[in-house]
């Protein structure tokens, strides 16, 4: 029994010395940067595409010109 206690004591005392040989753990990663919100840019692009498509559609429609009277 004394040998078991002695072995456990040596094991517990040797554990910090064994860990001292290991390199320190790497530093924690930097905090995650917040994602850029693409909402305003995406909305502006959608408006621009809509205006261009509306202009193309209007330019292709037949125009109802008033005929000269008289």
Short mmCIF file of N, CA and C in Angstrom, two decimals:
data_model
loop_
_atom_site.label_atom_id
_atom_site.label_comp_id
_atom_site.label_asym_id
_atom_site.label_seq_id
_atom_site.Cartn_x
_atom_site.Cartn_y
_atom_site.Cartn_z
N UNK A 1 0.83 -1.19 0.00
CA UNK A 1 0.00 0.00 0.00
C UNK A 1 0.87 1.25 0.00
N UNK A 2 1.98 1.17 0.79
CA UNK A 2 2.86 2.33 0.84
C UNK A 2 3.48 2.60 -0.53
N UNK A 3 3.78 1.51 -1.25
CA UNK A 3 4.37 1.70 -2.58
C UNK A 3 3.38 2.37 -3.53
N UNK A 4 2.11 2.01 -3.41
CA UNK A 4 1.09 2.61 -4.27
C UNK A 4 0.95 4.10 -3.97
N UNK A 5 0.92 4.47 -2.71
CA UNK A 5 0.84 5.88 -2.33
C UNK A 5 2.09 6.62 -2.80
N UNK A 6 3.24 5.98 -2.64
CA UNK A 6 4.50 6.59 -3.08
C UNK A 6 4.51 6.79 -4.60
N UNK A 7 4.01 5.80 -5.34
CA UNK A 7 3.98 5.90 -6.81
C UNK A 7 3.02 7.00 -7.26
N UNK A 8 1.86 7.07 -6.62
CA UNK A 8 0.90 8.13 -6.97
C UNK A 8 1.46 9.50 -6.63
N UNK A 9 2.16 9.61 -5.51
CA UNK A 9 2.77 10.89 -5.13
C UNK A 9 3.81 11.31 -6.15
N UNK A 10 4.66 10.37 -6.56
CA UNK A 10 5.66 10.69 -7.58
C UNK A 10 5.01 11.08 -8.90
N UNK A 11 3.94 10.38 -9.24
CA UNK A 11 3.24 10.69 -10.49
C UNK A 11 2.64 12.09 -10.45
N UNK A 12 2.04 12.44 -9.33
CA UNK A 12 1.44 13.77 -9.21
C UNK A 12 2.50 14.87 -9.19
N UNK A 13 3.63 14.59 -8.57
CA UNK A 13 4.69 15.59 -8.53
C UNK A 13 5.40 15.72 -9.88
N UNK A 14 5.44 14.65 -10.64
CA UNK A 14 6.13 14.67 -11.93
C UNK A 14 5.26 15.26 -13.03
N UNK A 15 3.96 15.30 -12.84
CA UNK A 15 3.06 15.80 -13.90
C UNK A 15 3.34 17.26 -14.27
N UNK A 16 3.50 18.19 -13.30
CA UNK A 16 3.80 19.57 -13.69
C UNK A 16 5.15 19.69 -14.40
N UNK A 17 6.12 18.88 -14.01
CA UNK A 17 7.43 18.94 -14.66
C UNK A 17 7.33 18.43 -16.09
N UNK A 18 6.49 17.43 -16.33
CA UNK A 18 6.32 16.92 -17.69
C UNK A 18 5.61 17.94 -18.56
N UNK A 19 4.67 18.65 -17.97
CA UNK A 19 3.94 19.67 -18.74
C UNK A 19 4.80 20.88 -19.03
N UNK A 20 5.82 21.12 -18.22
CA UNK A 20 6.69 22.28 -18.43
C UNK A 20 7.49 22.14 -19.71
N UNK A 21 7.72 20.91 -20.17
CA UNK A 21 8.47 20.69 -21.41
C UNK A 21 7.64 21.00 -22.65
N UNK A 22 6.35 20.98 -22.51
CA UNK A 22 5.49 21.24 -23.67
C UNK A 22 5.49 22.73 -24.01
N UNK A 23 5.38 23.08 -25.28
CA UNK A 23 5.30 24.50 -25.63
C UNK A 23 3.97 25.07 -25.15
N UNK A 24 3.92 26.36 -24.94
CA UNK A 24 2.66 26.95 -24.48
C UNK A 24 1.60 26.81 -25.58
N UNK A 25 0.36 26.79 -25.19
CA UNK A 25 -0.70 26.66 -26.19
C UNK A 25 -0.71 27.89 -27.10
N UNK A 26 -1.16 27.72 -28.33
CA UNK A 26 -1.20 28.87 -29.23
C UNK A 26 -2.19 29.91 -28.73
N UNK A 27 -1.97 31.16 -29.09
CA UNK A 27 -2.91 32.20 -28.64
C UNK A 27 -4.28 31.98 -29.29
N UNK A 28 -5.32 32.43 -28.65
CA UNK A 28 -6.65 32.24 -29.22
C UNK A 28 -6.78 33.02 -30.53
N UNK A 29 -7.61 32.55 -31.43
CA UNK A 29 -7.77 33.26 -32.70
C UNK A 29 -8.40 34.63 -32.45
N UNK A 30 -8.17 35.57 -33.35
CA UNK A 30 -8.78 36.89 -33.17
C UNK A 30 -10.30 36.78 -33.24
N UNK A 31 -10.99 37.70 -32.60
CA UNK A 31 -12.45 37.63 -32.64
C UNK A 31 -12.96 37.75 -34.07
N UNK A 32 -14.06 37.08 -34.33
CA UNK A 32 -14.63 37.07 -35.68
C UNK A 32 -15.13 38.47 -36.04
N UNK A 33 -14.71 38.93 -37.21
CA UNK A 33 -15.15 40.26 -37.64
C UNK A 33 -16.58 40.16 -38.14
N UNK A 34 -17.33 41.19 -37.88
CA UNK A 34 -18.72 41.20 -38.33
C UNK A 34 -18.75 41.24 -39.85
N UNK A 35 -19.67 40.48 -40.40
CA UNK A 35 -19.80 40.44 -41.86
C UNK A 35 -20.33 41.78 -42.36
N UNK A 36 -19.87 42.16 -43.52
CA UNK A 36 -20.32 43.42 -44.12
C UNK A 36 -21.75 43.22 -44.61
N UNK A 37 -22.60 44.17 -44.31
CA UNK A 37 -23.99 44.08 -44.72
C UNK A 37 -24.12 44.54 -46.17
N UNK A 38 -24.42 43.64 -47.12
CA UNK A 38 -24.51 44.05 -48.52
C UNK A 38 -25.87 44.63 -48.87
N UNK A 39 -26.75 44.80 -47.90
CA UNK A 39 -28.11 45.25 -48.17
C UNK A 39 -28.22 46.55 -48.95
N UNK A 40 -27.60 47.65 -48.51
CA UNK A 40 -27.76 48.91 -49.25
C UNK A 40 -27.18 48.85 -50.66
N UNK A 41 -26.03 48.23 -50.83
CA UNK A 41 -25.44 48.14 -52.17
C UNK A 41 -26.29 47.27 -53.07
N UNK A 42 -26.82 46.19 -52.53
CA UNK A 42 -27.66 45.30 -53.33
C UNK A 42 -28.95 46.00 -53.72
N UNK A 43 -29.51 46.76 -52.82
CA UNK A 43 -30.74 47.50 -53.13
C UNK A 43 -30.48 48.55 -54.20
N UNK A 44 -29.34 49.24 -54.13
CA UNK A 44 -29.02 50.24 -55.14
C UNK A 44 -28.83 49.60 -56.51
N UNK A 45 -28.19 48.44 -56.53
CA UNK A 45 -28.01 47.75 -57.82
C UNK A 45 -29.36 47.29 -58.38
N UNK A 46 -30.25 46.82 -57.52
CA UNK A 46 -31.57 46.38 -57.98
C UNK A 46 -32.36 47.55 -58.55
N UNK A 47 -32.27 48.71 -57.91
CA UNK A 47 -32.96 49.90 -58.43
C UNK A 47 -32.38 50.31 -59.77
N UNK A 48 -31.05 50.28 -59.90
CA UNK A 48 -30.42 50.66 -61.16
C UNK A 48 -30.84 49.71 -62.29
N UNK A 49 -30.85 48.42 -62.02
CA UNK A 49 -31.27 47.46 -63.05
C UNK A 49 -32.74 47.67 -63.39
N UNK A 50 -33.56 47.94 -62.40
CA UNK A 50 -34.98 48.19 -62.66
C UNK A 50 -35.20 49.41 -63.53
N UNK A 51 -34.46 50.48 -63.26
CA UNK A 51 -34.60 51.70 -64.06
C UNK A 51 -34.17 51.44 -65.50
N UNK A 52 -33.08 50.70 -65.67
CA UNK A 52 -32.60 50.40 -67.03
C UNK A 52 -33.61 49.54 -67.77
N UNK A 53 -34.15 48.52 -67.12
CA UNK A 53 -35.14 47.67 -67.78
C UNK A 53 -36.42 48.43 -68.09
N UNK A 54 -36.85 49.29 -67.19
CA UNK A 54 -38.05 50.08 -67.44
C UNK A 54 -37.83 51.03 -68.62
N UNK A 55 -36.65 51.64 -68.68
CA UNK A 55 -36.35 52.52 -69.81
C UNK A 55 -36.31 51.77 -71.12
N UNK A 56 -35.75 50.57 -71.13
CA UNK A 56 -35.72 49.77 -72.36
C UNK A 56 -37.13 49.35 -72.76
N UNK A 57 -37.96 49.02 -71.80
CA UNK A 57 -39.33 48.61 -72.13
C UNK A 57 -40.14 49.78 -72.68
N UNK A 58 -39.98 50.94 -72.06
CA UNK A 58 -40.72 52.12 -72.52
C UNK A 58 -40.26 52.52 -73.91
N UNK A 59 -38.97 52.43 -74.19
CA UNK A 59 -38.47 52.86 -75.50
C UNK A 59 -38.93 51.92 -76.62
N UNK A 60 -39.29 50.70 -76.31
CA UNK A 60 -39.74 49.75 -77.35
C UNK A 60 -41.24 49.80 -77.57
N UNK A 61 -41.99 50.43 -76.70
CA UNK A 61 -43.45 50.48 -76.86
C UNK A 61 -43.81 51.39 -78.02
N UNK A 62 -44.85 51.04 -78.76
CA UNK A 62 -45.29 51.95 -79.83
C UNK A 62 -45.86 53.23 -79.22
N UNK A 63 -45.51 54.30 -79.83
CA UNK A 63 -45.97 55.60 -79.33
C UNK A 63 -47.28 55.98 -80.02
N UNK A 64 -48.17 56.52 -79.27
CA UNK A 64 -49.44 57.01 -79.83
C UNK A 64 -49.30 58.50 -80.10
N UNK A 65 -48.90 58.80 -81.32
CA UNK A 65 -48.76 60.21 -81.69
C UNK A 65 -50.11 60.75 -82.14
N UNK A 66 -50.36 61.94 -81.76
CA UNK A 66 -51.58 62.58 -82.25
C UNK A 66 -51.35 62.98 -83.70
N UNK A 67 -52.33 62.68 -84.52
CA UNK A 67 -52.19 63.06 -85.93
C UNK A 67 -52.53 64.53 -86.06
N UNK A 68 -51.81 65.18 -86.92
CA UNK A 68 -52.12 66.62 -87.10
C UNK A 68 -53.54 66.81 -87.63
N UNK A 69 -54.22 67.72 -87.04
CA UNK A 69 -55.60 67.99 -87.47
C UNK A 69 -55.59 69.16 -88.44
N UNK A 70 -56.39 68.99 -89.44
CA UNK A 70 -56.56 70.11 -90.32
C UNK A 70 -56.17 69.95 -91.69
#
